[in-house]
Short mmCIF file of C-alpha atoms and ligand atoms in Angstrom, two decimals:
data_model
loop_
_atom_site.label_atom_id
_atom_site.label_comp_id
_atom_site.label_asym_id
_atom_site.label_seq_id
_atom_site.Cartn_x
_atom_site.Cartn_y
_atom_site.Cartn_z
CA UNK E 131 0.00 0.00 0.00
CA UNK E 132 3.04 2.23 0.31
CA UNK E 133 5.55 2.15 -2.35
CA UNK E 134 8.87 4.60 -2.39
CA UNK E 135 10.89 4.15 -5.41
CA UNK E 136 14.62 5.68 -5.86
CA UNK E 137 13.17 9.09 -3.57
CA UNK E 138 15.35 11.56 -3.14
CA UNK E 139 14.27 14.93 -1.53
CA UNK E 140 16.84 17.98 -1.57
CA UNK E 141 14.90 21.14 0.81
CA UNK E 142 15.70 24.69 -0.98
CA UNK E 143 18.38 25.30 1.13
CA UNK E 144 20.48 22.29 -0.73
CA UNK E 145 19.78 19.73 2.63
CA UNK E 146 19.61 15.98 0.56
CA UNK E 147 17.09 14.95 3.31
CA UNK E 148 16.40 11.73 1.64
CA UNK E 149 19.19 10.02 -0.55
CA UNK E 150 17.54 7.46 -2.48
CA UNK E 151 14.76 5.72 -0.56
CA UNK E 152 13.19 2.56 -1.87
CA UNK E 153 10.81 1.00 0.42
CA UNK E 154 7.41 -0.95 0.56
CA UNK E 155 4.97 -1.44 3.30
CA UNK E 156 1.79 -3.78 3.09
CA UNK E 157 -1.45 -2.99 4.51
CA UNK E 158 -1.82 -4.04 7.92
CA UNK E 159 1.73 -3.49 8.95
CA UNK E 160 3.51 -1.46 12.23
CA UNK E 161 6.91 -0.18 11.66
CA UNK E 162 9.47 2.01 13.89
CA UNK E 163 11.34 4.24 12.04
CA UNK E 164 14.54 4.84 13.78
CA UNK E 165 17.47 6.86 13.57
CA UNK E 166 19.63 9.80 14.76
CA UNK E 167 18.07 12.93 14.39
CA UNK E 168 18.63 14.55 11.16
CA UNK E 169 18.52 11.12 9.33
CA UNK E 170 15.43 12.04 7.53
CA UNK E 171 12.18 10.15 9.32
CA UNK E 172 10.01 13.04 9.60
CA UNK E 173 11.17 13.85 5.99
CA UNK E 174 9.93 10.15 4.99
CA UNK E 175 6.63 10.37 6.87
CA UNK E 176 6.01 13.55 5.51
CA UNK E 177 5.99 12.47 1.73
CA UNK E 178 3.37 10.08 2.96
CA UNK E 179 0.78 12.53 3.58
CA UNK E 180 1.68 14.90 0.99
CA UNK E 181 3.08 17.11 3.12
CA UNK E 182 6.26 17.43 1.28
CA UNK E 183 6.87 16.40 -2.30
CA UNK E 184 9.90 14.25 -3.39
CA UNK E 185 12.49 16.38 -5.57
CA UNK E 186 12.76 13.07 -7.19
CA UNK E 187 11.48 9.29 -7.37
CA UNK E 188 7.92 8.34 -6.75
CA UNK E 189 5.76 7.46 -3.86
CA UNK E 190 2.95 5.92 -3.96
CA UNK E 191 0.13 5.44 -1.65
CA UNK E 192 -3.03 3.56 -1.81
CA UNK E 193 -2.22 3.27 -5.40
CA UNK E 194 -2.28 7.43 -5.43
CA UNK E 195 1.24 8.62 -6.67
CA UNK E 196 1.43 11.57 -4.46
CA UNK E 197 3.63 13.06 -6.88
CA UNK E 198 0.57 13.80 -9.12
CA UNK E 199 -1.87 15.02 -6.81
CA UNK E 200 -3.42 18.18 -7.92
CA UNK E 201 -3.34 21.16 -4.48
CA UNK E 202 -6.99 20.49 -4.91
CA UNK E 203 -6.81 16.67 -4.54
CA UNK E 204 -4.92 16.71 -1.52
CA UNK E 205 -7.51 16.85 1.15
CA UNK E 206 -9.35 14.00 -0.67
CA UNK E 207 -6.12 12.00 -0.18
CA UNK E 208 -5.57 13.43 3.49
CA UNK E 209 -9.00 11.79 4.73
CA UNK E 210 -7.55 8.17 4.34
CA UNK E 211 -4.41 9.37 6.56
CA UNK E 212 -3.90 9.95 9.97
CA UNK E 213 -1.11 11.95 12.12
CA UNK E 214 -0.15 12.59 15.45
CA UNK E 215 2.75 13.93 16.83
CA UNK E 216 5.04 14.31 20.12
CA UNK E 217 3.12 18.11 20.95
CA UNK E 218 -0.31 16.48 20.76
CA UNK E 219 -1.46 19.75 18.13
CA UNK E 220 -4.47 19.72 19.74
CA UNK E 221 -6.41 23.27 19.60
CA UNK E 222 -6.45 24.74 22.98
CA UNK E 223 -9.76 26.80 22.92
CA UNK E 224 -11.39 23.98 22.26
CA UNK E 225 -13.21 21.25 24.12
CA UNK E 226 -11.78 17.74 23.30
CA UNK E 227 -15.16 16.94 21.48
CA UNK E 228 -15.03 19.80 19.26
CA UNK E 229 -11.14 19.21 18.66
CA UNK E 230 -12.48 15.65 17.18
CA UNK E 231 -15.72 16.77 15.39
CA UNK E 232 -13.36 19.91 13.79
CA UNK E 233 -11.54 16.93 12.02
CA UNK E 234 -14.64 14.82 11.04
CA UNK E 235 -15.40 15.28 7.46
CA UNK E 236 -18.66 15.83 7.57
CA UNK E 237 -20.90 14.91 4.60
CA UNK E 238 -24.73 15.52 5.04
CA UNK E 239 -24.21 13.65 8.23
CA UNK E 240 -27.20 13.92 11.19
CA UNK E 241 -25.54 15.92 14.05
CA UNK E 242 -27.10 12.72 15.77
CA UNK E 243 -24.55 10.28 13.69
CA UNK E 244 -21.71 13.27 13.96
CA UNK E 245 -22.21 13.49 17.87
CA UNK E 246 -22.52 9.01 17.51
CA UNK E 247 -19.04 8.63 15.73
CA UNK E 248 -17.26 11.45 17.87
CA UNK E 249 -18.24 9.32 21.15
CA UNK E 250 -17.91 5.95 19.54
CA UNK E 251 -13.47 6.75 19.17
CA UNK E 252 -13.53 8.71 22.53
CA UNK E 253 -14.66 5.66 23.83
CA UNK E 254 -11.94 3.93 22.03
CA UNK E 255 -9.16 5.88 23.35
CA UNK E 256 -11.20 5.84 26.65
CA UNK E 257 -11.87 9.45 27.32
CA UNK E 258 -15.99 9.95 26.96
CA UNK E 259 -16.05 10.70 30.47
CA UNK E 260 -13.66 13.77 29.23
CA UNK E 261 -15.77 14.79 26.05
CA UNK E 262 -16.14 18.50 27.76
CA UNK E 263 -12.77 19.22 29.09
CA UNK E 264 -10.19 21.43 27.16
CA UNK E 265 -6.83 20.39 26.43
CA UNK E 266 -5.46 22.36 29.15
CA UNK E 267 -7.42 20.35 31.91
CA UNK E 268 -5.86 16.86 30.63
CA UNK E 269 -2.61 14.97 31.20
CA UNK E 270 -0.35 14.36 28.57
CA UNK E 271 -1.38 11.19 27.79
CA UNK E 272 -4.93 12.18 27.49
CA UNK E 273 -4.30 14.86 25.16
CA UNK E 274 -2.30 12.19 23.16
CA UNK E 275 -4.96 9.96 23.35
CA UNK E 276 -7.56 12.73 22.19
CA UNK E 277 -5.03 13.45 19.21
CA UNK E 278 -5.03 9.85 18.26
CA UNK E 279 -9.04 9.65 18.71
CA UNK E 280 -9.25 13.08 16.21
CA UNK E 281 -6.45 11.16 13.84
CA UNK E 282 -8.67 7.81 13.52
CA UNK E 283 -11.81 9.47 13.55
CA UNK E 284 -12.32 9.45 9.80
CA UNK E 285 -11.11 5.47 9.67
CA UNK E 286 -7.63 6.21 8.03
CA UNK E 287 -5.80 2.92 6.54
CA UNK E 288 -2.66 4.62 7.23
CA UNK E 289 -1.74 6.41 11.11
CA UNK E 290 1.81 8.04 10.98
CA UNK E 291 2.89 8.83 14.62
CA UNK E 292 6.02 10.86 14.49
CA UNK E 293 7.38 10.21 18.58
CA UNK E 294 3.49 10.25 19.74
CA UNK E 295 6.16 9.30 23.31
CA UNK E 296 8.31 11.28 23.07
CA UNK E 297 6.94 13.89 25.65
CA UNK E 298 5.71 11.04 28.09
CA UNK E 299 6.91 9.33 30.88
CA UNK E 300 6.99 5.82 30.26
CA UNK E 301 3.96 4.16 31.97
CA UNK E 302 1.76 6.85 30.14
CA UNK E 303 3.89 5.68 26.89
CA UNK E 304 3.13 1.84 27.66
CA UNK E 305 -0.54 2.83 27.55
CA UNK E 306 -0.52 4.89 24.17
CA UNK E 307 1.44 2.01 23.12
CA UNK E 308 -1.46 -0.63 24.13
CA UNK E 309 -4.04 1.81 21.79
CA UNK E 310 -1.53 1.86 19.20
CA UNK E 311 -1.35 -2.02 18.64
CA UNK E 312 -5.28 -2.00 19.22
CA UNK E 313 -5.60 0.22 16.49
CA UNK E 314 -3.42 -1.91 13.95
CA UNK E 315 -4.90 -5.13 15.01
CA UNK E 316 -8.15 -3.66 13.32
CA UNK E 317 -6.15 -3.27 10.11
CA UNK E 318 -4.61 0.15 10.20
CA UNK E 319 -1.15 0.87 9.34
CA UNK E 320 0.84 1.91 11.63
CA UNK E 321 4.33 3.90 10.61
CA UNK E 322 5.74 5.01 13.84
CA UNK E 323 9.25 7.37 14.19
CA UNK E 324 10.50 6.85 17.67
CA UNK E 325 13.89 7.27 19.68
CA UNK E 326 12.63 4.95 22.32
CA UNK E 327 14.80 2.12 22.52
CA UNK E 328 12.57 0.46 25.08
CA UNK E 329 9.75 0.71 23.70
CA UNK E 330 10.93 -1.11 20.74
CA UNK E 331 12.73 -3.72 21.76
CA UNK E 332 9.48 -4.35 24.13
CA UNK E 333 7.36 -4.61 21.49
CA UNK E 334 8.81 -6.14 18.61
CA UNK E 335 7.53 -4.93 15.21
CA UNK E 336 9.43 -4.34 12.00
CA UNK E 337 12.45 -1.56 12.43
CA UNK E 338 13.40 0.45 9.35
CA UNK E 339 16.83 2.22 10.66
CA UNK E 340 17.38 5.50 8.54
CA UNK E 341 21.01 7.47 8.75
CA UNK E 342 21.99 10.15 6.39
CA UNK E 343 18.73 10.23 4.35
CA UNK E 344 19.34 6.13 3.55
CA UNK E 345 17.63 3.11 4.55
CA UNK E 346 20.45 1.25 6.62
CA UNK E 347 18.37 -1.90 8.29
CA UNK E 348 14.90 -3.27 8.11
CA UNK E 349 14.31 -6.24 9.81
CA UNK E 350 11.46 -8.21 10.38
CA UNK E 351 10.89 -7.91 14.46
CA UNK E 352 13.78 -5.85 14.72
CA UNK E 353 16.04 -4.16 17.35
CA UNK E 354 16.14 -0.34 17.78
CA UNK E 355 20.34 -0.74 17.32
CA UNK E 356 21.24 2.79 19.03
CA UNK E 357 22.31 3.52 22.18
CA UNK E 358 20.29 6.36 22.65
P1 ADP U 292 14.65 13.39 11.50
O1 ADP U 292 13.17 13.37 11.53
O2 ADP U 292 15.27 12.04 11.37
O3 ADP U 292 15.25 14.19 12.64
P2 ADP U 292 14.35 15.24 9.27
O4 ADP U 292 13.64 14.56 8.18
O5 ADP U 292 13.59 16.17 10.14
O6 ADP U 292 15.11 14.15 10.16
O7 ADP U 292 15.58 16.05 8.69
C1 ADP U 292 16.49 15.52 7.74
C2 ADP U 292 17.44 16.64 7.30
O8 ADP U 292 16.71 17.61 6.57
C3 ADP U 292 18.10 17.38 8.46
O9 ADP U 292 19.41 17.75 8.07
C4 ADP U 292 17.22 18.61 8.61
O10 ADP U 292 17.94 19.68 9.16
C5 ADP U 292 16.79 18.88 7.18
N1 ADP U 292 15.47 19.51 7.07
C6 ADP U 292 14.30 19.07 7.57
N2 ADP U 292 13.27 19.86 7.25
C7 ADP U 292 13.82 20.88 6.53
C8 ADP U 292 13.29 22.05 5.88
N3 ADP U 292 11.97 22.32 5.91
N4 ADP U 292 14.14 22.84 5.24
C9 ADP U 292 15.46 22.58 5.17
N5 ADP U 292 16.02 21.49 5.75
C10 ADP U 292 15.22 20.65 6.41
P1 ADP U 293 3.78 22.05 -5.01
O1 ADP U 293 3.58 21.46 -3.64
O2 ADP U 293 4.33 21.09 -6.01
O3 ADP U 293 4.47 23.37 -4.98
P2 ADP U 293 1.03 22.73 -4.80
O4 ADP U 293 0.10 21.59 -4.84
O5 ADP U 293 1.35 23.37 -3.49
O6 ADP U 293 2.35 22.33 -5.56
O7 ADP U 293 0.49 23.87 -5.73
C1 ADP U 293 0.20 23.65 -7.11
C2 ADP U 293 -0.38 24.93 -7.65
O8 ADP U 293 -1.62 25.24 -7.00
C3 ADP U 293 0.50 26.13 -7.44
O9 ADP U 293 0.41 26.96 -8.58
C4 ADP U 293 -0.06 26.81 -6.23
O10 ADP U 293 0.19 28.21 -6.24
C5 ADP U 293 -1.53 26.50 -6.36
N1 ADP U 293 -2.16 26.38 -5.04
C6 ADP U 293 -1.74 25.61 -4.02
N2 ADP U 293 -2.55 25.71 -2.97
C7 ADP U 293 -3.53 26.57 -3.32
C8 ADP U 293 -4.69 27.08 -2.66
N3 ADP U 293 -5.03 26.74 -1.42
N4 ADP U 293 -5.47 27.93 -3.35
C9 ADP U 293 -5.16 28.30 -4.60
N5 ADP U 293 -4.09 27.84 -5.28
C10 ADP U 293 -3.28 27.00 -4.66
#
């Protein structure tokens, strides 16, 4: 479902950010993506959603060649992903069930079925107790696990988590973890870039190591291979 061929991405200021990437990921999958910072995994993960466009190569996803995609197609192609991130990116003013029913794409839906599907992944992420709280009045694990709720609430086939961790102490990580491998046992893909070594050597998945804009390992149930 994801295809990279021979993707190279050079940013305007003449950084080779990825150096000839050739990868493919089935449907269904979880993957760490690992490496030093600077090695060029939010650069991958971002060509996945469109966000930036290879300066060469193609990548494909879904079948969709991203490289192709009109400005005005891009939304269209945005529904079937979702993102979260290390800050959470939630919008602070407001409530966590507005932050998820902001990202629902609503077409000619009841605001019976709206309100139905909003609960239905709070529930999932187990926060409906929290539906009227702002982001401000939840932990950081609850704000990740609204973020993840607002990311899935559209049924993506593809969740990219760039460090979704990284700004949690680890017992709250174990538990976004736990959702994380929920998720993907209902048939999402899961693309994850972490620097936790614990996390996965824990929970053995397949590791693509990156260094210098390269693929340098992926291995089936892999080790994380740095020492920080
Ligand atoms: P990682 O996620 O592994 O830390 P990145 O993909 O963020 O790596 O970065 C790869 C390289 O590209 C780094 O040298 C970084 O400084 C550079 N880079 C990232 N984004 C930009 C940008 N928007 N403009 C210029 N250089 C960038
Ligand atoms: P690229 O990412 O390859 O630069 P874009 O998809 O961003 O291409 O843009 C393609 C064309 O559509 C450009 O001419 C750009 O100015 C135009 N464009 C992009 N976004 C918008 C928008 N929101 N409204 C109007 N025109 C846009």
């Amino acid at each position: 479902m994801i295809k990279m061929q021979e993707v190279y991405m050079t940013y305007p200021n003449g950084v080779v950010a990825l150096n000839g990437v050739n990868v493919t990921i089935e449907q269904g999958e979880f993957v760490y993506i690992v490496g030093q910072s600077g090695a060029g995994k939010s650069t991958f993960t971002k060509m996945l959603f469109r966000e930036e466009v290879p300066t060469k190569g193609s990548v494909l996803v879904n079948n969709t060649d991203i490289t192709s995609l009109k400005w005005k197609e891009v939304p269209y192609f945005r529904r079937n992903i979702g993102v979260v991130y290390q800050d959470f990116r939630l919008l602070p003013k407001l409530t966590v069930y507005e932050n998820i029913a902001f990202a629902l794409e609503v077409i000619e839906e009841s605001p019976k079925s709206i309100r139905k599907r909003v609960m239905n992944v709070l529930d999932q992420v187990g926060l409906k107790n929290k539906a009227r709280f702002i982001p401000d009045e939840l932990s950081g694990g609850e704000q990740q696990r609204v973020a993840i709720a607002r990311a899935m609430v559209n049924h993506p086939s593809l969740l990219i988590a760039d460090e979704p961790t990284g700004n949690l102490d680890p017992e709250t990580s174990w538990e976004i973890m736990r959702i994380l491998e929920e998720i993907n046992a209902s048939g999402t893909t899961i693309l994850m870039a972490t620097h936790s070594k614990e996390i996965v050597n824990t929970i053995k998945k397949r590791v693509i190591a990156m260094e210098d804009g390269m693929i340098v390992r992926d291995e089936h149930r892999g080790e994380y291979g740095y020492e920080v």
